[in-house]
Tab-separated table of N, CA and C in Angstrom:
chain	number	residue	atom	x	y	z
A	1	UNK	N	0.704	-1.653	0.153
A	1	UNK	CA	0.012	-0.426	-0.231
A	1	UNK	C	0.919	1.439	0.031
A	2	UNK	N	0.596	1.828	-1.160
A	2	UNK	CA	2.092	3.196	-0.674
A	2	UNK	C	0.972	4.612	0.039
A	3	UNK	N	1.930	5.271	-0.679
A	3	UNK	CA	1.103	6.636	1.032
A	3	UNK	C	0.130	7.548	0.495
A	4	UNK	N	-0.288	7.389	-0.505
A	4	UNK	CA	-1.360	7.899	-1.168
A	4	UNK	C	-2.953	7.239	-0.594
A	5	UNK	N	-2.785	5.237	-0.775
A	5	UNK	CA	-4.655	4.653	-1.112
A	5	UNK	C	-3.664	4.297	1.253
A	6	UNK	N	-2.395	4.790	1.917
A	6	UNK	CA	-2.594	4.639	3.393
A	6	UNK	C	-2.707	5.608	3.603
A	7	UNK	N	-3.448	6.729	2.929
A	7	UNK	CA	-3.651	8.487	3.724
A	7	UNK	C	-5.408	8.122	3.236
A	8	UNK	N	-5.842	7.422	2.481
A	8	UNK	CA	-6.629	7.565	2.337
A	8	UNK	C	-8.314	6.603	3.233
A	9	UNK	N	-7.015	5.237	3.534
A	9	UNK	CA	-8.135	4.333	3.961
A	9	UNK	C	-8.199	5.333	5.550
A	10	UNK	N	-7.047	5.259	6.189
A	10	UNK	CA	-7.144	5.778	7.169
A	10	UNK	C	-7.974	7.299	7.930
A	11	UNK	N	-8.013	7.977	6.025
A	11	UNK	CA	-9.407	9.501	6.062
A	11	UNK	C	-10.881	8.435	6.906
A	12	UNK	N	-10.803	7.551	5.530
A	12	UNK	CA	-11.967	7.000	5.836
A	12	UNK	C	-11.879	6.381	6.985
A	13	UNK	N	-11.533	5.640	7.658
A	13	UNK	CA	-11.552	5.351	8.978
A	13	UNK	C	-11.929	6.179	9.886
A	14	UNK	N	-10.909	6.900	9.821
A	14	UNK	CA	-11.307	8.046	10.806
A	14	UNK	C	-13.596	8.502	11.103
A	15	UNK	N	-13.694	9.178	9.193
A	15	UNK	CA	-14.772	9.152	9.163
A	15	UNK	C	-16.052	8.759	9.513
A	16	UNK	N	-15.678	6.303	10.113
A	16	UNK	CA	-16.019	5.814	10.303
A	16	UNK	C	-16.422	6.210	11.785
A	17	UNK	N	-15.616	6.557	12.171
A	17	UNK	CA	-14.889	5.953	13.926
A	17	UNK	C	-15.701	7.433	14.320
A	18	UNK	N	-16.193	8.348	13.446
A	18	UNK	CA	-16.340	9.986	13.742
A	18	UNK	C	-18.415	9.726	14.122
A	19	UNK	N	-18.661	8.645	12.683
A	19	UNK	CA	-20.511	8.762	13.074
A	19	UNK	C	-20.755	7.041	13.621
A	20	UNK	N	-19.392	6.943	13.984
A	20	UNK	CA	-19.399	5.362	14.151
A	20	UNK	C	-21.341	4.567	13.726
A	21	UNK	N	-20.659	4.550	11.770
A	21	UNK	CA	-21.736	4.097	11.075
A	21	UNK	C	-21.716	2.479	10.023
A	22	UNK	N	-20.241	2.033	10.912
A	22	UNK	CA	-19.546	0.219	10.499
A	22	UNK	C	-20.887	0.128	9.682
A	23	UNK	N	-22.071	-0.330	10.055
A	23	UNK	CA	-22.801	-1.148	9.115
A	23	UNK	C	-23.139	-0.255	6.915
A	24	UNK	N	-22.281	0.788	7.617
A	24	UNK	CA	-22.318	1.248	5.577
A	24	UNK	C	-21.136	0.663	5.298
A	25	UNK	N	-19.994	0.272	5.975
A	25	UNK	CA	-19.168	-0.596	5.310
A	25	UNK	C	-19.472	-1.272	5.190
A	26	UNK	N	-18.880	-1.135	3.862
A	26	UNK	CA	-19.460	-3.036	3.031
A	26	UNK	C	-18.406	-3.411	2.430
A	27	UNK	N	-16.679	-2.818	2.656
A	27	UNK	CA	-15.849	-3.591	2.770
A	27	UNK	C	-15.181	-4.595	3.859
A	28	UNK	N	-14.952	-5.848	4.022
A	28	UNK	CA	-14.891	-6.395	4.412
A	28	UNK	C	-13.873	-6.303	5.015
A	29	UNK	N	-12.413	-6.540	4.893
A	29	UNK	CA	-11.798	-6.348	4.787
A	29	UNK	C	-10.949	-5.019	6.188
A	30	UNK	N	-11.803	-4.307	5.621
A	30	UNK	CA	-11.649	-2.961	6.420
A	30	UNK	C	-12.068	-2.971	7.121
A	31	UNK	N	-12.917	-3.768	7.565
A	31	UNK	CA	-13.967	-4.449	9.059
A	31	UNK	C	-12.600	-4.929	10.081
A	32	UNK	N	-12.359	-5.678	9.701
A	32	UNK	CA	-11.282	-6.621	9.725
A	32	UNK	C	-10.841	-5.933	11.010
A	33	UNK	N	-10.136	-4.698	10.057
A	33	UNK	CA	-8.989	-4.388	10.318
A	33	UNK	C	-9.528	-3.041	11.716
A	34	UNK	N	-10.548	-2.644	11.752
A	34	UNK	CA	-11.124	-1.891	12.531
A	34	UNK	C	-11.500	-2.994	13.835
A	35	UNK	N	-11.965	-3.902	13.549
A	35	UNK	CA	-12.265	-4.786	14.385
A	35	UNK	C	-10.649	-5.540	16.117
A	36	UNK	N	-9.654	-5.618	14.840
A	36	UNK	CA	-8.235	-5.701	14.914
A	36	UNK	C	-7.890	-4.411	16.272
A	37	UNK	N	-8.091	-3.742	15.827
A	37	UNK	CA	-7.814	-2.298	16.435
A	37	UNK	C	-8.409	-2.054	17.613
A	38	UNK	N	-9.687	-1.967	17.992
A	38	UNK	CA	-10.804	-2.252	19.346
A	38	UNK	C	-9.908	-3.438	19.856
A	39	UNK	N	-9.881	-4.447	19.676
A	39	UNK	CA	-9.353	-5.866	19.963
A	39	UNK	C	-7.850	-5.645	20.666
A	40	UNK	N	-7.016	-4.911	20.247
A	40	UNK	CA	-6.114	-4.373	20.513
A	40	UNK	C	-6.218	-3.289	22.017
A	41	UNK	N	-6.667	-2.441	21.674
A	41	UNK	CA	-6.831	-1.407	22.782
A	41	UNK	C	-8.172	-1.989	23.625
A	42	UNK	N	-8.261	-3.555	23.557
A	42	UNK	CA	-8.936	-4.093	25.103
A	42	UNK	C	-10.821	-4.104	24.644
A	43	UNK	N	-11.196	-3.424	23.892
A	43	UNK	CA	-12.740	-3.320	23.831
A	43	UNK	C	-12.482	-4.763	22.680
A	44	UNK	N	-13.318	-5.825	23.382
A	44	UNK	CA	-13.045	-6.656	22.703
A	44	UNK	C	-15.002	-7.253	22.084
A	45	UNK	N	-15.577	-6.284	22.656
A	45	UNK	CA	-16.947	-6.108	22.365
A	45	UNK	C	-17.419	-5.678	21.421
A	46	UNK	N	-16.898	-4.271	21.317
A	46	UNK	CA	-16.630	-3.364	19.849
A	46	UNK	C	-16.252	-4.041	19.068
A	47	UNK	N	-15.157	-4.837	19.614
A	47	UNK	CA	-14.727	-5.824	18.324
A	47	UNK	C	-15.140	-7.017	17.513
A	48	UNK	N	-15.495	-7.582	18.394
A	48	UNK	CA	-16.653	-8.447	18.226
A	48	UNK	C	-18.305	-7.413	16.825
A	49	UNK	N	-18.827	-7.283	17.787
A	49	UNK	CA	-19.346	-5.903	17.051
A	49	UNK	C	-19.721	-6.099	15.423
A	50	UNK	N	-18.003	-5.089	15.498
A	50	UNK	CA	-18.023	-5.330	14.190
A	50	UNK	C	-17.442	-6.568	12.988
A	51	UNK	N	-16.486	-7.598	13.947
A	51	UNK	CA	-16.202	-8.841	13.040
A	51	UNK	C	-18.023	-9.003	12.805
A	52	UNK	N	-18.996	-8.709	13.339
A	52	UNK	CA	-20.456	-9.946	13.238
A	52	UNK	C	-20.870	-8.845	11.688
A	53	UNK	N	-20.795	-7.967	12.006
A	53	UNK	CA	-20.958	-6.925	10.135
A	53	UNK	C	-20.228	-7.569	9.519
A	54	UNK	N	-18.696	-7.823	9.486
A	54	UNK	CA	-17.696	-8.251	8.517
A	54	UNK	C	-18.066	-10.069	8.276
A	55	UNK	N	-18.282	-10.743	9.111
A	55	UNK	CA	-18.379	-11.993	8.775
A	55	UNK	C	-20.491	-11.922	7.638
A	56	UNK	N	-21.397	-10.734	7.646
A	56	UNK	CA	-22.481	-10.551	7.665
A	56	UNK	C	-21.979	-10.201	5.468
A	57	UNK	N	-20.693	-9.712	6.280
A	57	UNK	CA	-20.721	-9.095	4.397
A	57	UNK	C	-19.998	-10.152	3.676
A	58	UNK	N	-19.077	-11.248	4.753
A	58	UNK	CA	-17.913	-12.037	4.229
A	58	UNK	C	-18.189	-13.425	4.495
A	59	UNK	N	-19.329	-14.207	4.091
A	59	UNK	CA	-19.967	-15.383	5.287
A	59	UNK	C	-18.929	-16.421	4.966
A	60	UNK	N	-17.850	-16.881	4.495
A	60	UNK	CA	-17.282	-17.970	3.613
A	60	UNK	C	-16.169	-17.619	4.373
A	61	UNK	N	-15.652	-16.419	5.243
A	61	UNK	CA	-14.972	-16.503	5.577
A	61	UNK	C	-13.896	-16.872	7.106
A	62	UNK	N	-13.558	-17.878	6.581
A	62	UNK	CA	-12.988	-18.344	7.888
A	62	UNK	C	-12.044	-17.665	8.655
A	63	UNK	N	-10.996	-16.708	7.935
A	63	UNK	CA	-10.730	-16.463	9.346
A	63	UNK	C	-11.133	-15.340	10.789
A	64	UNK	N	-12.591	-14.889	9.827
A	64	UNK	CA	-13.796	-14.030	10.740
A	64	UNK	C	-14.288	-15.147	11.850
A	65	UNK	N	-14.424	-15.741	11.610
A	65	UNK	CA	-14.997	-16.911	12.284
A	65	UNK	C	-13.845	-17.148	13.043
A	66	UNK	N	-12.647	-18.099	13.002
A	66	UNK	CA	-12.088	-18.066	13.446
A	66	UNK	C	-11.999	-16.854	14.843
A	67	UNK	N	-11.419	-15.239	14.379
A	67	UNK	CA	-11.219	-14.196	15.722
A	67	UNK	C	-12.677	-14.254	15.755
A	68	UNK	N	-13.774	-14.237	15.864
A	68	UNK	CA	-14.846	-14.810	16.816
A	68	UNK	C	-15.079	-15.395	17.653
A	69	UNK	N	-14.776	-16.614	17.262
A	69	UNK	CA	-14.292	-17.441	18.320
A	69	UNK	C	-13.665	-17.890	19.304
A	70	UNK	N	-11.973	-16.650	18.818
A	70	UNK	CA	-10.794	-16.693	20.241
A	70	UNK	C	-11.542	-15.122	21.176
A	71	UNK	N	-12.632	-14.639	20.195
A	71	UNK	CA	-12.857	-13.092	20.892
A	71	UNK	C	-14.161	-13.740	21.972
A	72	UNK	N	-14.437	-15.360	21.373
A	72	UNK	CA	-15.794	-14.876	22.361
A	72	UNK	C	-14.900	-15.703	23.462
A	73	UNK	N	-14.094	-16.599	23.567
A	73	UNK	CA	-13.241	-17.031	24.705
A	73	UNK	C	-12.917	-15.791	25.354
A	74	UNK	N	-12.054	-14.408	24.690
A	74	UNK	CA	-12.062	-13.786	25.778
A	74	UNK	C	-13.073	-12.541	26.078
A	75	UNK	N	-14.091	-12.748	25.841
A	75	UNK	CA	-15.190	-12.599	26.648
A	75	UNK	C	-16.543	-12.999	27.562
A	76	UNK	N	-15.588	-14.250	27.969
A	76	UNK	CA	-16.344	-15.850	28.641
A	76	UNK	C	-17.092	-16.763	28.435
A	77	UNK	N	-17.076	-16.521	26.857
A	77	UNK	CA	-18.778	-17.032	26.105
A	77	UNK	C	-18.315	-18.295	25.444
A	78	UNK	N	-17.682	-19.614	25.968
A	78	UNK	CA	-17.421	-20.377	25.335
A	78	UNK	C	-18.039	-21.662	25.175
A	79	UNK	N	-19.445	-21.171	24.724
A	79	UNK	CA	-20.154	-21.921	24.360
A	79	UNK	C	-20.884	-21.044	22.579
A	80	UNK	N	-20.254	-19.779	22.675
A	80	UNK	CA	-20.356	-19.271	21.508
A	80	UNK	C	-19.504	-19.224	20.335
A	81	UNK	N	-18.019	-20.073	21.305
A	81	UNK	CA	-16.814	-20.117	21.130
A	81	UNK	C	-17.238	-21.675	20.290
A	82	UNK	N	-17.589	-22.675	21.260
A	82	UNK	CA	-18.123	-23.525	20.967
A	82	UNK	C	-18.300	-24.540	19.301
A	83	UNK	N	-19.612	-22.563	19.453
A	83	UNK	CA	-20.553	-22.486	17.222
A	83	UNK	C	-19.557	-22.431	16.673
A	84	UNK	N	-18.520	-21.215	17.320
A	84	UNK	CA	-17.405	-20.865	16.489
A	84	UNK	C	-16.697	-21.876	16.273
A	85	UNK	N	-16.650	-22.845	16.457
A	85	UNK	CA	-15.523	-23.913	16.520
A	85	UNK	C	-15.706	-24.548	15.280
A	86	UNK	N	-17.906	-25.363	15.998
A	86	UNK	CA	-17.825	-26.176	14.990
A	86	UNK	C	-18.257	-25.408	12.781
A	87	UNK	N	-18.733	-24.640	13.668
A	87	UNK	CA	-18.580	-23.771	11.378
A	87	UNK	C	-17.381	-24.054	11.085
A	88	UNK	N	-16.604	-23.502	12.077
A	88	UNK	CA	-15.422	-23.292	11.471
A	88	UNK	C	-14.903	-24.847	10.642
A	89	UNK	N	-15.340	-25.767	11.337
A	89	UNK	CA	-14.453	-27.353	11.528
A	89	UNK	C	-15.500	-27.681	9.526
A	90	UNK	N	-16.357	-27.830	10.239
A	90	UNK	CA	-18.048	-27.696	9.030
A	90	UNK	C	-17.410	-27.008	7.602
A	91	UNK	N	-16.667	-25.762	8.285
A	91	UNK	CA	-16.427	-24.974	6.336
A	91	UNK	C	-14.967	-25.686	6.230
A	92	UNK	N	-14.009	-26.012	6.191
A	92	UNK	CA	-12.579	-26.088	7.019
A	92	UNK	C	-12.034	-26.684	7.490
A	93	UNK	N	-12.104	-28.441	7.223
A	93	UNK	CA	-12.320	-29.618	8.059
A	93	UNK	C	-10.818	-29.732	7.681
A	94	UNK	N	-10.458	-29.721	6.936
A	94	UNK	CA	-8.775	-29.643	6.917
A	94	UNK	C	-7.841	-28.314	7.464
A	95	UNK	N	-7.899	-27.466	7.744
A	95	UNK	CA	-7.434	-26.335	8.228
A	95	UNK	C	-6.765	-26.766	10.177
A	96	UNK	N	-5.483	-26.202	9.889
A	96	UNK	CA	-5.203	-27.059	11.154
A	96	UNK	C	-4.905	-25.829	12.129
A	97	UNK	N	-6.299	-24.791	11.986
A	97	UNK	CA	-6.267	-23.414	13.056
A	97	UNK	C	-7.322	-24.362	13.952
A	98	UNK	N	-7.676	-24.545	13.763
A	98	UNK	CA	-8.660	-25.864	14.472
A	98	UNK	C	-9.000	-26.319	15.224
A	99	UNK	N	-7.563	-27.595	15.265
A	99	UNK	CA	-7.102	-27.932	16.727
A	99	UNK	C	-6.446	-26.328	17.528
A	100	UNK	N	-5.962	-25.585	17.392
A	100	UNK	CA	-5.366	-24.118	17.938
A	100	UNK	C	-6.894	-23.656	18.834
A	101	UNK	N	-7.897	-23.671	18.048
A	101	UNK	CA	-9.554	-22.797	18.422
A	101	UNK	C	-9.976	-23.986	19.234
A	102	UNK	N	-9.619	-25.283	19.344
A	102	UNK	CA	-10.665	-26.343	20.325
A	102	UNK	C	-9.303	-26.129	20.871
A	103	UNK	N	-8.482	-26.254	21.242
A	103	UNK	CA	-7.425	-26.247	22.268
A	103	UNK	C	-7.795	-24.878	22.958
A	104	UNK	N	-8.145	-23.780	22.310
A	104	UNK	CA	-8.437	-22.545	23.795
A	104	UNK	C	-9.290	-22.696	24.232
A	105	UNK	N	-9.778	-23.352	23.477
A	105	UNK	CA	-12.130	-23.467	24.471
A	105	UNK	C	-11.670	-24.926	25.254
A	106	UNK	N	-10.997	-25.903	24.990
A	106	UNK	CA	-10.630	-26.549	26.173
A	106	UNK	C	-9.874	-26.334	27.345
A	107	UNK	N	-8.553	-25.616	27.348
A	107	UNK	CA	-7.456	-24.532	28.399
A	107	UNK	C	-9.093	-23.467	28.936
A	108	UNK	N	-9.401	-22.899	28.750
A	108	UNK	CA	-10.922	-22.193	29.316
A	108	UNK	C	-11.618	-22.357	30.021
A	109	UNK	N	-12.009	-23.885	29.303
A	109	UNK	CA	-12.637	-24.602	30.097
A	109	UNK	C	-12.429	-25.535	31.162
A	110	UNK	N	-11.224	-25.211	30.862
A	110	UNK	CA	-10.436	-26.088	31.965
A	110	UNK	C	-10.127	-27.257	31.988
A	111	UNK	N	-10.402	-27.927	31.212
A	111	UNK	CA	-10.230	-29.554	30.427
A	111	UNK	C	-8.776	-29.991	31.000
A	112	UNK	N	-9.264	-31.439	31.607
A	112	UNK	CA	-8.049	-32.576	31.456
A	112	UNK	C	-6.947	-32.467	31.070
A	113	UNK	N	-5.916	-31.751	31.750
A	113	UNK	CA	-4.205	-31.735	30.161
A	113	UNK	C	-4.102	-33.051	29.166
A	114	UNK	N	-5.020	-34.062	29.911
A	114	UNK	CA	-5.028	-35.266	28.527
A	114	UNK	C	-5.600	-34.596	27.147
A	115	UNK	N	-6.821	-34.308	27.566
A	115	UNK	CA	-7.534	-34.048	26.468
A	115	UNK	C	-7.123	-32.561	25.333
A	116	UNK	N	-6.332	-31.439	26.246
A	116	UNK	CA	-5.676	-30.311	25.853
A	116	UNK	C	-4.671	-31.230	24.964
A	117	UNK	N	-3.629	-31.839	25.682
A	117	UNK	CA	-2.230	-32.552	25.052
A	117	UNK	C	-2.819	-33.225	23.424
A	118	UNK	N	-3.705	-34.005	24.047
A	118	UNK	CA	-4.653	-34.681	22.626
A	118	UNK	C	-4.723	-33.897	21.285
A	119	UNK	N	-5.172	-32.668	21.562
A	119	UNK	CA	-5.389	-31.384	20.638
A	119	UNK	C	-4.257	-31.337	20.398
A	120	UNK	N	-3.506	-30.158	21.081
A	120	UNK	CA	-2.239	-30.381	20.126
A	120	UNK	C	-0.894	-30.679	19.901
A	121	UNK	N	-1.191	-32.300	19.489
A	121	UNK	CA	-0.442	-33.817	19.189
A	121	UNK	C	-0.893	-33.264	17.697
A	122	UNK	N	-2.188	-33.084	17.912
A	122	UNK	CA	-2.881	-33.748	15.955
A	122	UNK	C	-2.293	-32.159	16.050
A	123	UNK	N	-2.440	-31.260	15.991
A	123	UNK	CA	-1.458	-29.474	15.608
A	123	UNK	C	-0.167	-30.046	15.114
A	124	UNK	N	0.000	-30.515	15.969
A	124	UNK	CA	1.654	-31.173	15.628
A	124	UNK	C	1.688	-31.561	14.362
A	125	UNK	N	0.910	-32.794	14.213
A	125	UNK	CA	0.897	-33.594	12.917
A	125	UNK	C	0.435	-32.982	11.634
A	126	UNK	N	-0.039	-32.157	11.830
A	126	UNK	CA	-0.769	-30.727	10.296
A	126	UNK	C	-0.070	-29.764	10.272
A	127	UNK	N	0.442	-29.087	11.481
A	127	UNK	CA	1.057	-28.134	11.386
A	127	UNK	C	2.649	-28.381	12.593
A	128	UNK	N	4.255	-27.364	12.508
A	128	UNK	CA	4.567	-27.768	14.185
A	128	UNK	C	5.061	-25.971	13.841
A	129	UNK	N	4.900	-25.618	14.554
A	129	UNK	CA	4.710	-24.202	15.011
A	129	UNK	C	5.410	-24.188	16.998
A	130	UNK	N	6.305	-23.463	16.909
A	130	UNK	CA	7.017	-23.098	17.993
A	130	UNK	C	6.725	-22.685	19.213
A	131	UNK	N	5.714	-22.086	19.020
A	131	UNK	CA	4.750	-21.523	19.962
A	131	UNK	C	4.364	-22.628	20.642
A	132	UNK	N	3.724	-23.282	19.644
A	132	UNK	CA	2.399	-24.843	19.899
A	132	UNK	C	3.225	-25.425	20.767
A	133	UNK	N	4.460	-25.745	20.253
A	133	UNK	CA	5.491	-26.673	20.195
A	133	UNK	C	5.700	-26.630	21.923
A	134	UNK	N	6.599	-25.463	22.175
A	134	UNK	CA	6.694	-25.164	23.587
A	134	UNK	C	4.768	-24.673	24.459
A	135	UNK	N	4.432	-24.957	24.070
A	135	UNK	CA	2.673	-25.649	24.942
A	135	UNK	C	2.668	-26.474	25.310
A	136	UNK	N	2.936	-27.242	24.497
A	136	UNK	CA	2.650	-28.939	24.532
A	136	UNK	C	3.401	-29.445	25.045
A	137	UNK	N	4.672	-28.877	25.260
A	137	UNK	CA	6.276	-29.519	26.193
A	137	UNK	C	5.652	-28.922	27.961
A	138	UNK	N	5.270	-27.840	27.523
A	138	UNK	CA	4.615	-27.463	29.174
A	138	UNK	C	3.580	-28.683	29.780
A	139	UNK	N	2.722	-27.828	28.320
A	139	UNK	CA	0.927	-29.387	28.959
A	139	UNK	C	2.049	-30.559	29.665
A	140	UNK	N	3.513	-30.886	28.469
A	140	UNK	CA	3.583	-32.651	29.375
A	140	UNK	C	3.533	-32.217	30.724
A	141	UNK	N	5.180	-30.990	31.127
A	141	UNK	CA	4.898	-30.857	32.138
A	141	UNK	C	4.292	-30.909	33.481
A	142	UNK	N	3.297	-30.664	32.854
A	142	UNK	CA	2.383	-30.288	33.751
A	142	UNK	C	1.597	-31.611	33.990
A	143	UNK	N	1.864	-32.243	32.884
A	143	UNK	CA	0.433	-33.556	33.607
A	143	UNK	C	2.294	-34.619	33.915
A	144	UNK	N	3.234	-34.335	33.837
A	144	UNK	CA	3.756	-35.565	35.184
A	144	UNK	C	4.651	-36.514	34.165
A	145	UNK	N	4.473	-35.448	32.117
A	145	UNK	CA	4.534	-36.716	31.224
A	145	UNK	C	6.267	-35.809	31.214
A	146	UNK	N	7.696	-36.817	31.795
A	146	UNK	CA	8.716	-35.918	32.070
A	146	UNK	C	9.631	-36.677	30.443
A	147	UNK	N	9.027	-37.365	29.856
A	147	UNK	CA	10.357	-37.940	28.888
A	147	UNK	C	9.686	-37.047	28.038
A	148	UNK	N	7.942	-37.360	27.137
A	148	UNK	CA	8.063	-36.474	26.347
A	148	UNK	C	7.490	-34.924	26.441
A	149	UNK	N	8.203	-34.698	27.587
A	149	UNK	CA	8.543	-32.824	27.862
A	149	UNK	C	9.772	-32.888	27.385
A	150	UNK	N	10.390	-33.433	27.654
A	150	UNK	CA	12.567	-33.681	27.393
A	150	UNK	C	12.166	-34.126	25.265
A	151	UNK	N	11.111	-35.391	25.544
A	151	UNK	CA	11.709	-35.380	23.745
A	151	UNK	C	11.606	-33.695	22.778
A	152	UNK	N	9.775	-33.039	23.442
A	152	UNK	CA	9.322	-31.683	22.859
A	152	UNK	C	10.415	-30.860	23.109
A	153	UNK	N	10.752	-30.599	24.051
A	153	UNK	CA	11.245	-29.630	23.940
A	153	UNK	C	12.685	-30.239	23.335
A	154	UNK	N	13.522	-30.935	23.359
A	154	UNK	CA	14.849	-31.606	22.407
A	154	UNK	C	14.222	-31.272	20.221
A	155	UNK	N	12.474	-31.753	20.614
A	155	UNK	CA	12.422	-32.000	18.505
A	155	UNK	C	12.249	-30.231	18.682
A	156	UNK	N	11.966	-29.031	19.787
A	156	UNK	CA	11.675	-27.358	19.844
A	156	UNK	C	13.340	-27.428	18.803
A	157	UNK	N	14.238	-27.020	19.671
A	157	UNK	CA	15.389	-26.719	19.902
A	157	UNK	C	15.983	-26.717	18.481
A	158	UNK	N	16.315	-28.988	18.458
A	158	UNK	CA	16.151	-29.085	17.130
A	158	UNK	C	15.855	-27.493	16.102
A	159	UNK	N	14.511	-28.050	15.476
A	159	UNK	CA	13.451	-28.046	14.480
A	159	UNK	C	14.459	-25.898	14.450
A	160	UNK	N	14.322	-25.452	15.789
A	160	UNK	CA	14.226	-23.379	15.787
A	160	UNK	C	15.108	-23.154	16.074
A	161	UNK	N	16.661	-24.144	16.350
A	161	UNK	CA	17.227	-23.951	16.930
A	161	UNK	C	17.911	-22.086	17.966
A	162	UNK	N	16.745	-20.688	17.284
A	162	UNK	CA	17.137	-19.742	18.205
A	162	UNK	C	15.901	-19.482	18.227
A	163	UNK	N	15.542	-18.739	18.911
A	163	UNK	CA	14.411	-17.212	19.220
A	163	UNK	C	13.517	-17.563	20.406
A	164	UNK	N	12.645	-17.409	21.067
A	164	UNK	CA	12.138	-16.784	22.008
A	164	UNK	C	11.836	-18.401	22.823
A	165	UNK	N	10.759	-19.255	22.358
A	165	UNK	CA	10.549	-20.325	22.874
A	165	UNK	C	11.317	-21.663	22.239
A	166	UNK	N	13.339	-21.382	21.698
A	166	UNK	CA	13.728	-22.124	22.137
A	166	UNK	C	14.648	-22.293	23.546
A	167	UNK	N	14.166	-20.896	23.718
A	167	UNK	CA	15.035	-20.125	25.020
A	167	UNK	C	14.504	-20.499	26.421
A	168	UNK	N	12.801	-21.113	26.008
A	168	UNK	CA	12.034	-21.317	27.022
A	168	UNK	C	12.313	-22.842	26.826
A	169	UNK	N	12.087	-23.769	26.212
A	169	UNK	CA	12.533	-24.824	25.619
A	169	UNK	C	14.045	-25.091	26.405
A	170	UNK	N	15.132	-24.505	26.408
A	170	UNK	CA	16.534	-24.742	26.993
A	170	UNK	C	15.417	-24.848	28.492
A	171	UNK	N	14.579	-23.666	29.118
A	171	UNK	CA	15.287	-23.174	30.576
A	171	UNK	C	14.540	-24.611	31.277
A	172	UNK	N	13.178	-24.897	30.149
A	172	UNK	CA	12.321	-25.869	30.757
A	172	UNK	C	12.828	-27.745	30.716
A	173	UNK	N	13.880	-28.018	29.891
A	173	UNK	CA	15.081	-29.343	29.985
A	173	UNK	C	15.453	-29.072	31.255
A	174	UNK	N	16.350	-28.477	30.879
A	174	UNK	CA	16.873	-28.082	31.992
A	174	UNK	C	16.273	-28.098	33.571
A	175	UNK	N	15.360	-28.337	33.884
A	175	UNK	CA	15.075	-29.231	34.960
A	175	UNK	C	14.595	-30.250	35.400
A	176	UNK	N	14.883	-31.190	33.942
A	176	UNK	CA	15.086	-32.431	33.963
A	176	UNK	C	16.787	-33.140	33.707
A	177	UNK	N	16.853	-32.371	33.426
A	177	UNK	CA	18.810	-32.586	31.952
A	177	UNK	C	18.689	-32.017	31.568
A	178	UNK	N	20.309	-32.351	32.097
A	178	UNK	CA	21.236	-30.879	31.224
A	178	UNK	C	21.078	-30.586	29.803
A	179	UNK	N	21.282	-29.548	28.935
A	179	UNK	CA	21.356	-29.711	27.653
A	179	UNK	C	22.539	-30.213	26.812
A	180	UNK	N	22.226	-30.981	25.215
A	180	UNK	CA	23.559	-31.354	24.988
A	180	UNK	C	24.657	-29.842	24.862
A	181	UNK	N	25.622	-30.823	24.694
A	181	UNK	CA	26.669	-29.977	24.081
A	181	UNK	C	26.989	-28.969	22.526
A	182	UNK	N	25.984	-30.181	21.725
A	182	UNK	CA	24.912	-28.840	20.916
A	182	UNK	C	24.052	-27.910	21.381
A	183	UNK	N	24.000	-28.306	21.984
A	183	UNK	CA	22.439	-27.426	22.271
A	183	UNK	C	23.031	-25.990	23.122
A	184	UNK	N	24.315	-26.043	23.631
A	184	UNK	CA	24.546	-25.502	24.529
A	184	UNK	C	25.180	-24.357	23.462
């Protein structure tokens, strides 16, 4: 986006902010941006209201549906989050983000660790992302599954070798076993 487009979009957003007439906005992408702004400022209810309008404009958007689910969780609406999850899975049965949304729901419900672990293990089979790999290692640790925790830490260190979650994985591993010379 060049400076002219950026200025134009900013002016449009400011105009809508002043009039608070988001229902007139036809562009779902702009509505999603506004929703993100509200979310970053902690105004989750307003963010969700804008996302509902965006979803009406673009009912097949799984990105919007996923965000609606996570916002519902932030607002303590686990039933609504479950509805979003079910619709997300029916819309995109092969999208690995379904596992993350399911995990967030289980975590919000204080579901047993075994269930949470199972969902993140399924996600790991589909996609390996360091944040969720570390989350899985932590769950193994909390569940007393030391061998699995150490294996997950080793995998994380091997695959990513550097970064915040690699550092955390090293710290977690040191609780039980020293790092290998390569890991040091």
